[in-house]
Amino acid sequence: MALTAAPAAGARRHGHRPLGSRLRTFGFHAGASALSLLWFAPIALILVISLRSTDDVLGHGLNSVPHSFAPGNFASAWNDGGLKQALINSAIVSIPAVALTLLLASMAAFALARYQVPLRRTLLLVMLGGNLLPPQILLVPVAKLTELFGLHDSLAALIAVEIGFGLGFYVFVLQGFMRTIPAEIQQAALLDGAGPFTIYWRIILPLTRPALAALGALSFTWVFNDLLWPITVLVSETKMPVTPALLGLQGQFVSYWNVIAAGSVIAAIPTVAVFLRFQRHFIGGLNLGGVK
Amino acid sequence: MSLATTPAQPALNAAAQRRTRRPRRPRRGGPLRPTPVIITFVLVPLLVESVSVFWPAIQGFYISLTNWNGVNAPTFAGLGNYRRMVSDPVFHKALTNTALWLVLFGGISAAGGLGCAMFLQRERRGIAIYRAALFLPVVFSLTATALMWQTLYQPNGMINSMLSTVGLGGWQHAWLANPHTALYAQIVPALWREIGYVMVLYLAGLKGIDPALYEAAKVDGASPWQQFRNVTLPQLRSVNAVVLSVIVIDSLRSFDVVWALTQGGPYNSSQLLSTYMYQTAFVNTDFGYGCALAVAIFVLAFGVIVGYLVRAFKESD
């Protein structure tokens, strides 16, 4: 392999590609296309089914080519399946939860990254550790705690839980990022008489924007896609966000695979949109915690 | 740089002065003494996390030592719930399944993710499309993913018809209704979503490897396998730690798939610790035993996560 690769690389440098190299390129694209198609096939099939009428699916089977065009499935999922209300609930939960988590986490990260806070490392470790606890250990106590605070079955309780449970990881990532900001910038501001809050809000936070965007995009999908906390904290059907509402839809439209497919598509659209909009940040965000 | 600015302003603060006296340690982060505002910056988030995570966690451990149905006051039971676990066949099944899930889901997504990353590593025409196709499922919720695959797994669904098309009609199953296949059938959608994620982590890791290392290995006559074994794998060590922790956390989160598809059935055949815990606590309202099962999950995750923490901190400083 090493021997065959060397002449090919040399030939490329001279501008004309021998047959072997072209064959290898073709082989790569054939393999990669097959893999991509395999990965995309379930999505394509679901998209097709979501647009077929119920009679068509029952009459011709799940895998037949479409004999109908029934965008009404989306209306069924949206209105009768309650996904409209569920999406509103999801927005009410996800957006404040992400914004507040980023705010709180960036405050702590700023203090821990830029000041000699006593027990700095221990605090970081403890906060991150809290985030890495399996949520199961918290389910029962948190459910009881929301009752204690009078927040039983409320979206506010869900927001609070999502904030608390995300915080540690965000602090860890953001402080790592903030530590790379040169100290001179902060010192220059100090010389100009800026207080800690001004330094945080006007200097460090704007410089942290790439990390904030990455974390924001990522955590939006996490909160939006979460199932466990909503079904633990909430009881009323009308308050459920999209993910548990999908399970409701599944129970309501048993064997209506076209409506269930339409519901899944609706539930996936917001996160796909966020991903496409913040693609670069998103991929960067996945690597933030890991590769420094 | 910092040394050039500080002496110019002697009356900065004690910390800055200390730095001028010890010029050997120009720290990157500002070694500034915290003001009350800064202390508040730390304490408020810490308080939020304490109320919503640390305090409930302590309570969770305590509740596992009680019998509690949520209506009457809890009664202290000592280690009764844990003794019950020892002789609970469903717990044994759930524990086995969780371990199986960890090994299969973890092993295949790590190997598959690394394989895809190496396959799609080189920047070339069309590569972004291939990567995007593999990554797309990552942004779907596990629940939506599960529902999509539920359709594929129907007796007349795509999986079975594909099998009969390629002449493997004998392999057809009612995948989710058959106790022998339900668990494995549910690992597949989880893998479909996880491999793209792991691939992205490994792509970044591969990018960080110095090409000179491969050149040197080639000069030394290393075969591709030897290059992989002795250059790629050791260089990916820090990414491996991240992948490992991501996989462990995600396999404990697999609750969503199983809860959406079989809720642990049929006959507990696909029961995981996470689904059994949720069922015990919130369907059967047996909070004490539910919390004891949660502690079991905690113990299982603990080892790996502590390993990750130690590693992450070595790298952060």
PDB file of N, CA and C in Angstrom, chain A residues 155-232:
ATOM      1  N   LEU A 155     -43.942  24.876  33.336  1.00  0.00           N
ATOM      2  CA  LEU A 155     -42.802  25.017  32.432  1.00  0.00           C
ATOM      3  C   LEU A 155     -41.638  25.691  33.146  1.00  0.00           C
ATOM      4  N   ALA A 156     -41.954  26.547  34.136  1.00  0.00           N
ATOM      5  CA  ALA A 156     -40.879  27.210  34.885  1.00  0.00           C
ATOM      6  C   ALA A 156     -39.992  26.176  35.569  1.00  0.00           C
ATOM      7  N   ALA A 157     -40.617  25.152  36.125  1.00  0.00           N
ATOM      8  CA  ALA A 157     -39.836  24.099  36.782  1.00  0.00           C
ATOM      9  C   ALA A 157     -38.922  23.411  35.782  1.00  0.00           C
ATOM     10  N   LEU A 158     -39.460  23.151  34.583  1.00  0.00           N
ATOM     11  CA  LEU A 158     -38.646  22.474  33.552  1.00  0.00           C
ATOM     12  C   LEU A 158     -37.462  23.353  33.148  1.00  0.00           C
ATOM     13  N   ILE A 159     -37.722  24.660  32.993  1.00  0.00           N
ATOM     14  CA  ILE A 159     -36.632  25.580  32.645  1.00  0.00           C
ATOM     15  C   ILE A 159     -35.557  25.526  33.730  1.00  0.00           C
ATOM     16  N   ALA A 160     -35.990  25.610  34.988  1.00  0.00           N
ATOM     17  CA  ALA A 160     -35.029  25.614  36.099  1.00  0.00           C
ATOM     18  C   ALA A 160     -34.189  24.340  36.086  1.00  0.00           C
ATOM     19  N   VAL A 161     -34.837  23.210  35.862  1.00  0.00           N
ATOM     20  CA  VAL A 161     -34.113  21.941  35.872  1.00  0.00           C
ATOM     21  C   VAL A 161     -33.109  21.882  34.725  1.00  0.00           C
ATOM     22  N   GLU A 162     -33.540  22.303  33.547  1.00  0.00           N
ATOM     23  CA  GLU A 162     -32.635  22.257  32.396  1.00  0.00           C
ATOM     24  C   GLU A 162     -31.429  23.174  32.626  1.00  0.00           C
ATOM     25  N   ILE A 163     -31.658  24.323  33.258  1.00  0.00           N
ATOM     26  CA  ILE A 163     -30.538  25.226  33.547  1.00  0.00           C
ATOM     27  C   ILE A 163     -29.569  24.556  34.513  1.00  0.00           C
ATOM     28  N   GLY A 164     -30.114  24.102  35.623  1.00  0.00           N
ATOM     29  CA  GLY A 164     -29.246  23.534  36.652  1.00  0.00           C
ATOM     30  C   GLY A 164     -28.461  22.345  36.146  1.00  0.00           C
ATOM     31  N   PHE A 165     -29.105  21.538  35.294  1.00  0.00           N
ATOM     32  CA  PHE A 165     -28.439  20.315  34.885  1.00  0.00           C
ATOM     33  C   PHE A 165     -27.415  20.552  33.790  1.00  0.00           C
ATOM     34  N   GLY A 166     -27.482  21.713  33.089  1.00  0.00           N
ATOM     35  CA  GLY A 166     -26.506  21.965  32.035  1.00  0.00           C
ATOM     36  C   GLY A 166     -25.297  22.765  32.509  1.00  0.00           C
ATOM     37  N   LEU A 167     -25.520  23.502  33.592  1.00  0.00           N
ATOM     38  CA  LEU A 167     -24.571  24.524  34.037  1.00  0.00           C
ATOM     39  C   LEU A 167     -23.111  24.079  34.108  1.00  0.00           C
ATOM     40  N   GLY A 168     -22.871  22.967  34.768  1.00  0.00           N
ATOM     41  CA  GLY A 168     -21.492  22.572  35.035  1.00  0.00           C
ATOM     42  C   GLY A 168     -20.654  22.421  33.776  1.00  0.00           C
ATOM     43  N   PHE A 169     -21.213  21.762  32.779  1.00  0.00           N
ATOM     44  CA  PHE A 169     -20.475  21.539  31.534  1.00  0.00           C
ATOM     45  C   PHE A 169     -20.156  22.859  30.848  1.00  0.00           C
ATOM     46  N   TYR A 170     -21.136  23.764  30.833  1.00  0.00           N
ATOM     47  CA  TYR A 170     -20.947  25.062  30.180  1.00  0.00           C
ATOM     48  C   TYR A 170     -19.852  25.850  30.878  1.00  0.00           C
ATOM     49  N   VAL A 171     -19.882  25.853  32.210  1.00  0.00           N
ATOM     50  CA  VAL A 171     -18.858  26.586  32.961  1.00  0.00           C
ATOM     51  C   VAL A 171     -17.484  26.042  32.598  1.00  0.00           C
ATOM     52  N   PHE A 172     -17.389  24.727  32.549  1.00  0.00           N
ATOM     53  CA  PHE A 172     -16.118  24.084  32.254  1.00  0.00           C
ATOM     54  C   PHE A 172     -15.613  24.500  30.876  1.00  0.00           C
ATOM     55  N   VAL A 173     -16.486  24.425  29.881  1.00  0.00           N
ATOM     56  CA  VAL A 173     -16.074  24.748  28.514  1.00  0.00           C
ATOM     57  C   VAL A 173     -15.731  26.233  28.397  1.00  0.00           C
ATOM     58  N   LEU A 174     -16.602  27.081  28.961  1.00  0.00           N
ATOM     59  CA  LEU A 174     -16.394  28.521  28.792  1.00  0.00           C
ATOM     60  C   LEU A 174     -15.150  29.005  29.518  1.00  0.00           C
ATOM     61  N   GLN A 175     -14.890  28.462  30.697  1.00  0.00           N
ATOM     62  CA  GLN A 175     -13.695  28.933  31.398  1.00  0.00           C
ATOM     63  C   GLN A 175     -12.445  28.502  30.638  1.00  0.00           C
ATOM     64  N   GLY A 176     -12.492  27.321  30.029  1.00  0.00           N
ATOM     65  CA  GLY A 176     -11.361  26.892  29.209  1.00  0.00           C
ATOM     66  C   GLY A 176     -11.116  27.861  28.069  1.00  0.00           C
ATOM     67  N   PHE A 177     -12.226  28.326  27.472  1.00  0.00           N
ATOM     68  CA  PHE A 177     -12.102  29.272  26.357  1.00  0.00           C
ATOM     69  C   PHE A 177     -11.607  30.630  26.856  1.00  0.00           C
ATOM     70  N   MET A 178     -12.168  31.090  27.987  1.00  0.00           N
ATOM     71  CA  MET A 178     -11.816  32.430  28.482  1.00  0.00           C
ATOM     72  C   MET A 178     -10.371  32.508  28.942  1.00  0.00           C
ATOM     73  N   ARG A 179      -9.837  31.384  29.374  1.00  0.00           N
ATOM     74  CA  ARG A 179      -8.442  31.394  29.815  1.00  0.00           C
ATOM     75  C   ARG A 179      -7.480  31.679  28.677  1.00  0.00           C
ATOM     76  N   THR A 180      -7.947  31.439  27.446  1.00  0.00           N
ATOM     77  CA  THR A 180      -7.055  31.679  26.314  1.00  0.00           C
ATOM     78  C   THR A 180      -7.049  33.148  25.887  1.00  0.00           C
ATOM     79  N   ILE A 181      -7.960  33.947  26.441  1.00  0.00           N
ATOM     80  CA  ILE A 181      -7.966  35.379  26.094  1.00  0.00           C
ATOM     81  C   ILE A 181      -6.786  36.045  26.799  1.00  0.00           C
ATOM     82  N   PRO A 182      -5.956  36.802  26.078  1.00  0.00           N
ATOM     83  CA  PRO A 182      -4.747  37.368  26.685  1.00  0.00           C
ATOM     84  C   PRO A 182      -5.068  38.278  27.872  1.00  0.00           C
ATOM     85  N   ALA A 183      -4.229  38.204  28.890  1.00  0.00           N
ATOM     86  CA  ALA A 183      -4.449  38.983  30.108  1.00  0.00           C
ATOM     87  C   ALA A 183      -4.313  40.469  29.849  1.00  0.00           C
ATOM     88  N   GLU A 184      -3.533  40.843  28.834  1.00  0.00           N
ATOM     89  CA  GLU A 184      -3.266  42.271  28.596  1.00  0.00           C
ATOM     90  C   GLU A 184      -4.557  43.029  28.331  1.00  0.00           C
ATOM     91  N   ILE A 185      -5.508  42.362  27.624  1.00  0.00           N
ATOM     92  CA  ILE A 185      -6.752  43.038  27.273  1.00  0.00           C
ATOM     93  C   ILE A 185      -7.471  43.472  28.534  1.00  0.00           C
ATOM     94  N   GLN A 186      -7.506  42.530  29.487  1.00  0.00           N
ATOM     95  CA  GLN A 186      -8.181  42.830  30.738  1.00  0.00           C
ATOM     96  C   GLN A 186      -7.430  43.906  31.513  1.00  0.00           C
ATOM     97  N   GLN A 187      -6.104  43.823  31.491  1.00  0.00           N
ATOM     98  CA  GLN A 187      -5.322  44.796  32.253  1.00  0.00           C
ATOM     99  C   GLN A 187      -5.477  46.189  31.673  1.00  0.00           C
ATOM    100  N   ALA A 188      -5.544  46.272  30.347  1.00  0.00           N
ATOM    101  CA  ALA A 188      -5.745  47.573  29.718  1.00  0.00           C
ATOM    102  C   ALA A 188      -7.057  48.183  30.198  1.00  0.00           C
ATOM    103  N   ALA A 189      -8.094  47.348  30.285  1.00  0.00           N
ATOM    104  CA  ALA A 189      -9.385  47.841  30.741  1.00  0.00           C
ATOM    105  C   ALA A 189      -9.312  48.263  32.200  1.00  0.00           C
ATOM    106  N   LEU A 190      -8.566  47.493  32.990  1.00  0.00           N
ATOM    107  CA  LEU A 190      -8.405  47.833  34.401  1.00  0.00           C
ATOM    108  C   LEU A 190      -7.753  49.206  34.533  1.00  0.00           C
ATOM    109  N   LEU A 191      -6.761  49.459  33.703  1.00  0.00           N
ATOM    110  CA  LEU A 191      -6.060  50.747  33.754  1.00  0.00           C
ATOM    111  C   LEU A 191      -7.018  51.878  33.444  1.00  0.00           C
ATOM    112  N   ASP A 192      -7.973  51.585  32.543  1.00  0.00           N
ATOM    113  CA  ASP A 192      -8.951  52.612  32.204  1.00  0.00           C
ATOM    114  C   ASP A 192     -10.021  52.751  33.275  1.00  0.00           C
ATOM    115  N   GLY A 193      -9.873  52.013  34.343  1.00  0.00           N
ATOM    116  CA  GLY A 193     -10.781  52.156  35.474  1.00  0.00           C
ATOM    117  C   GLY A 193     -12.047  51.325  35.352  1.00  0.00           C
ATOM    118  N   ALA A 194     -12.064  50.301  34.478  1.00  0.00           N
ATOM    119  CA  ALA A 194     -13.259  49.477  34.328  1.00  0.00           C
ATOM    120  C   ALA A 194     -13.398  48.528  35.516  1.00  0.00           C
ATOM    121  N   GLY A 195     -14.622  48.398  36.002  1.00  0.00           N
ATOM    122  CA  GLY A 195     -14.885  47.458  37.101  1.00  0.00           C
ATOM    123  C   GLY A 195     -15.042  46.050  36.554  1.00  0.00           C
ATOM    124  N   PRO A 196     -15.123  45.055  37.442  1.00  0.00           N
ATOM    125  CA  PRO A 196     -15.234  43.670  36.983  1.00  0.00           C
ATOM    126  C   PRO A 196     -16.456  43.444  36.093  1.00  0.00           C
ATOM    127  N   PHE A 197     -17.561  44.095  36.432  1.00  0.00           N
ATOM    128  CA  PHE A 197     -18.756  43.844  35.630  1.00  0.00           C
ATOM    129  C   PHE A 197     -18.579  44.369  34.208  1.00  0.00           C
ATOM    130  N   THR A 198     -17.985  45.564  34.106  1.00  0.00           N
ATOM    131  CA  THR A 198     -17.746  46.131  32.773  1.00  0.00           C
ATOM    132  C   THR A 198     -16.806  45.234  31.987  1.00  0.00           C
ATOM    133  N   ILE A 199     -15.747  44.760  32.652  1.00  0.00           N
ATOM    134  CA  ILE A 199     -14.802  43.884  31.964  1.00  0.00           C
ATOM    135  C   ILE A 199     -15.526  42.646  31.461  1.00  0.00           C
ATOM    136  N   TYR A 200     -16.367  42.073  32.293  1.00  0.00           N
ATOM    137  CA  TYR A 200     -17.113  40.877  31.920  1.00  0.00           C
ATOM    138  C   TYR A 200     -18.020  41.156  30.730  1.00  0.00           C
ATOM    139  N   TRP A 201     -18.838  42.193  30.857  1.00  0.00           N
ATOM    140  CA  TRP A 201     -19.920  42.425  29.902  1.00  0.00           C
ATOM    141  C   TRP A 201     -19.418  43.037  28.607  1.00  0.00           C
ATOM    142  N   ARG A 202     -18.438  43.956  28.717  1.00  0.00           N
ATOM    143  CA  ARG A 202     -18.030  44.710  27.532  1.00  0.00           C
ATOM    144  C   ARG A 202     -16.809  44.116  26.850  1.00  0.00           C
ATOM    145  N   ILE A 203     -16.017  43.344  27.578  1.00  0.00           N
ATOM    146  CA  ILE A 203     -14.756  42.876  26.980  1.00  0.00           C
ATOM    147  C   ILE A 203     -14.708  41.364  26.835  1.00  0.00           C
ATOM    148  N   ILE A 204     -14.831  40.662  27.937  1.00  0.00           N
ATOM    149  CA  ILE A 204     -14.646  39.209  27.865  1.00  0.00           C
ATOM    150  C   ILE A 204     -15.803  38.544  27.119  1.00  0.00           C
ATOM    151  N   LEU A 205     -17.029  38.939  27.446  1.00  0.00           N
ATOM    152  CA  LEU A 205     -18.183  38.272  26.824  1.00  0.00           C
ATOM    153  C   LEU A 205     -18.174  38.403  25.295  1.00  0.00           C
ATOM    154  N   PRO A 206     -17.953  39.630  24.750  1.00  0.00           N
ATOM    155  CA  PRO A 206     -17.878  39.708  23.281  1.00  0.00           C
ATOM    156  C   PRO A 206     -16.768  38.839  22.696  1.00  0.00           C
ATOM    157  N   LEU A 207     -15.651  38.727  23.415  1.00  0.00           N
ATOM    158  CA  LEU A 207     -14.555  37.909  22.887  1.00  0.00           C
ATOM    159  C   LEU A 207     -14.871  36.418  22.968  1.00  0.00           C
ATOM    160  N   THR A 208     -15.826  36.066  23.808  1.00  0.00           N
ATOM    161  CA  THR A 208     -16.184  34.651  23.985  1.00  0.00           C
ATOM    162  C   THR A 208     -17.275  34.234  23.001  1.00  0.00           C
ATOM    163  N   ARG A 209     -17.666  35.149  22.124  1.00  0.00           N
ATOM    164  CA  ARG A 209     -18.822  34.881  21.276  1.00  0.00           C
ATOM    165  C   ARG A 209     -18.759  33.569  20.506  1.00  0.00           C
ATOM    166  N   PRO A 210     -17.634  33.213  19.901  1.00  0.00           N
ATOM    167  CA  PRO A 210     -17.634  31.932  19.167  1.00  0.00           C
ATOM    168  C   PRO A 210     -18.016  30.753  20.053  1.00  0.00           C
ATOM    169  N   ALA A 211     -17.466  30.727  21.265  1.00  0.00           N
ATOM    170  CA  ALA A 211     -17.792  29.622  22.174  1.00  0.00           C
ATOM    171  C   ALA A 211     -19.245  29.695  22.601  1.00  0.00           C
ATOM    172  N   LEU A 212     -19.743  30.908  22.832  1.00  0.00           N
ATOM    173  CA  LEU A 212     -21.141  31.048  23.241  1.00  0.00           C
ATOM    174  C   LEU A 212     -22.073  30.593  22.123  1.00  0.00           C
ATOM    175  N   ALA A 213     -21.745  30.957  20.886  1.00  0.00           N
ATOM    176  CA  ALA A 213     -22.589  30.540  19.761  1.00  0.00           C
ATOM    177  C   ALA A 213     -22.583  29.025  19.634  1.00  0.00           C
ATOM    178  N   ALA A 214     -21.404  28.434  19.753  1.00  0.00           N
ATOM    179  CA  ALA A 214     -21.305  26.980  19.619  1.00  0.00           C
ATOM    180  C   ALA A 214     -22.103  26.284  20.711  1.00  0.00           C
ATOM    181  N   LEU A 215     -21.886  26.728  21.938  1.00  0.00           N
ATOM    182  CA  LEU A 215     -22.605  26.108  23.047  1.00  0.00           C
ATOM    183  C   LEU A 215     -24.102  26.349  22.935  1.00  0.00           C
ATOM    184  N   GLY A 216     -24.460  27.559  22.506  1.00  0.00           N
ATOM    185  CA  GLY A 216     -25.877  27.887  22.388  1.00  0.00           C
ATOM    186  C   GLY A 216     -26.571  26.978  21.386  1.00  0.00           C
ATOM    187  N   ALA A 217     -25.944  26.819  20.209  1.00  0.00           N
ATOM    188  CA  ALA A 217     -26.551  25.962  19.185  1.00  0.00           C
ATOM    189  C   ALA A 217     -26.666  24.530  19.682  1.00  0.00           C
ATOM    190  N   LEU A 218     -25.599  24.060  20.299  1.00  0.00           N
ATOM    191  CA  LEU A 218     -25.602  22.686  20.802  1.00  0.00           C
ATOM    192  C   LEU A 218     -26.656  22.490  21.879  1.00  0.00           C
ATOM    193  N   SER A 219     -26.651  23.409  22.847  1.00  0.00           N
ATOM    194  CA  SER A 219     -27.522  23.179  23.988  1.00  0.00           C
ATOM    195  C   SER A 219     -28.974  23.381  23.604  1.00  0.00           C
ATOM    196  N   PHE A 220     -29.227  24.209  22.574  1.00  0.00           N
ATOM    197  CA  PHE A 220     -30.605  24.305  22.107  1.00  0.00           C
ATOM    198  C   PHE A 220     -31.104  22.928  21.681  1.00  0.00           C
ATOM    199  N   THR A 221     -30.279  22.220  20.899  1.00  0.00           N
ATOM    200  CA  THR A 221     -30.740  20.899  20.462  1.00  0.00           C
ATOM    201  C   THR A 221     -30.868  19.952  21.651  1.00  0.00           C
ATOM    202  N   TRP A 222     -29.989  20.072  22.631  1.00  0.00           N
ATOM    203  CA  TRP A 222     -30.088  19.174  23.786  1.00  0.00           C
ATOM    204  C   TRP A 222     -31.381  19.392  24.556  1.00  0.00           C
ATOM    205  N   VAL A 223     -31.644  20.680  24.862  1.00  0.00           N
ATOM    206  CA  VAL A 223     -32.852  20.967  25.645  1.00  0.00           C
ATOM    207  C   VAL A 223     -34.090  20.629  24.823  1.00  0.00           C
ATOM    208  N   PHE A 224     -34.065  21.018  23.560  1.00  0.00           N
ATOM    209  CA  PHE A 224     -35.215  20.806  22.685  1.00  0.00           C
ATOM    210  C   PHE A 224     -35.512  19.312  22.524  1.00  0.00           C
ATOM    211  N   ASN A 225     -34.474  18.503  22.444  1.00  0.00           N
ATOM    212  CA  ASN A 225     -34.641  17.075  22.186  1.00  0.00           C
ATOM    213  C   ASN A 225     -34.849  16.246  23.448  1.00  0.00           C
ATOM    214  N   ASP A 226     -34.750  16.875  24.598  1.00  0.00           N
ATOM    215  CA  ASP A 226     -34.802  16.107  25.840  1.00  0.00           C
ATOM    216  C   ASP A 226     -36.172  15.470  26.041  1.00  0.00           C
ATOM    217  N   LEU A 227     -36.156  14.259  26.545  1.00  0.00           N
ATOM    218  CA  LEU A 227     -37.423  13.578  26.851  1.00  0.00           C
ATOM    219  C   LEU A 227     -37.589  13.354  28.353  1.00  0.00           C
ATOM    220  N   LEU A 228     -36.489  12.981  29.006  1.00  0.00           N
ATOM    221  CA  LEU A 228     -36.580  12.503  30.382  1.00  0.00           C
ATOM    222  C   LEU A 228     -37.102  13.578  31.353  1.00  0.00           C
ATOM    223  N   TRP A 229     -36.529  14.785  31.284  1.00  0.00           N
ATOM    224  CA  TRP A 229     -36.960  15.815  32.234  1.00  0.00           C
ATOM    225  C   TRP A 229     -38.397  16.247  32.026  1.00  0.00           C
ATOM    226  N   PRO A 230     -38.831  16.509  30.770  1.00  0.00           N
ATOM    227  CA  PRO A 230     -40.242  16.890  30.611  1.00  0.00           C
ATOM    228  C   PRO A 230     -41.212  15.849  31.179  1.00  0.00           C
ATOM    229  N   ILE A 231     -40.978  14.564  30.916  1.00  0.00           N
ATOM    230  CA  ILE A 231     -41.970  13.597  31.404  1.00  0.00           C
ATOM    231  C   ILE A 231     -41.844  13.383  32.906  1.00  0.00           C
ATOM    232  N   THR A 232     -40.738  13.843  33.495  1.00  0.00           N
ATOM    233  CA  THR A 232     -40.619  13.734  34.944  1.00  0.00           C
ATOM    234  C   THR A 232     -41.260  14.921  35.648  1.00  0.00           C
TER     235      THR A 232
END
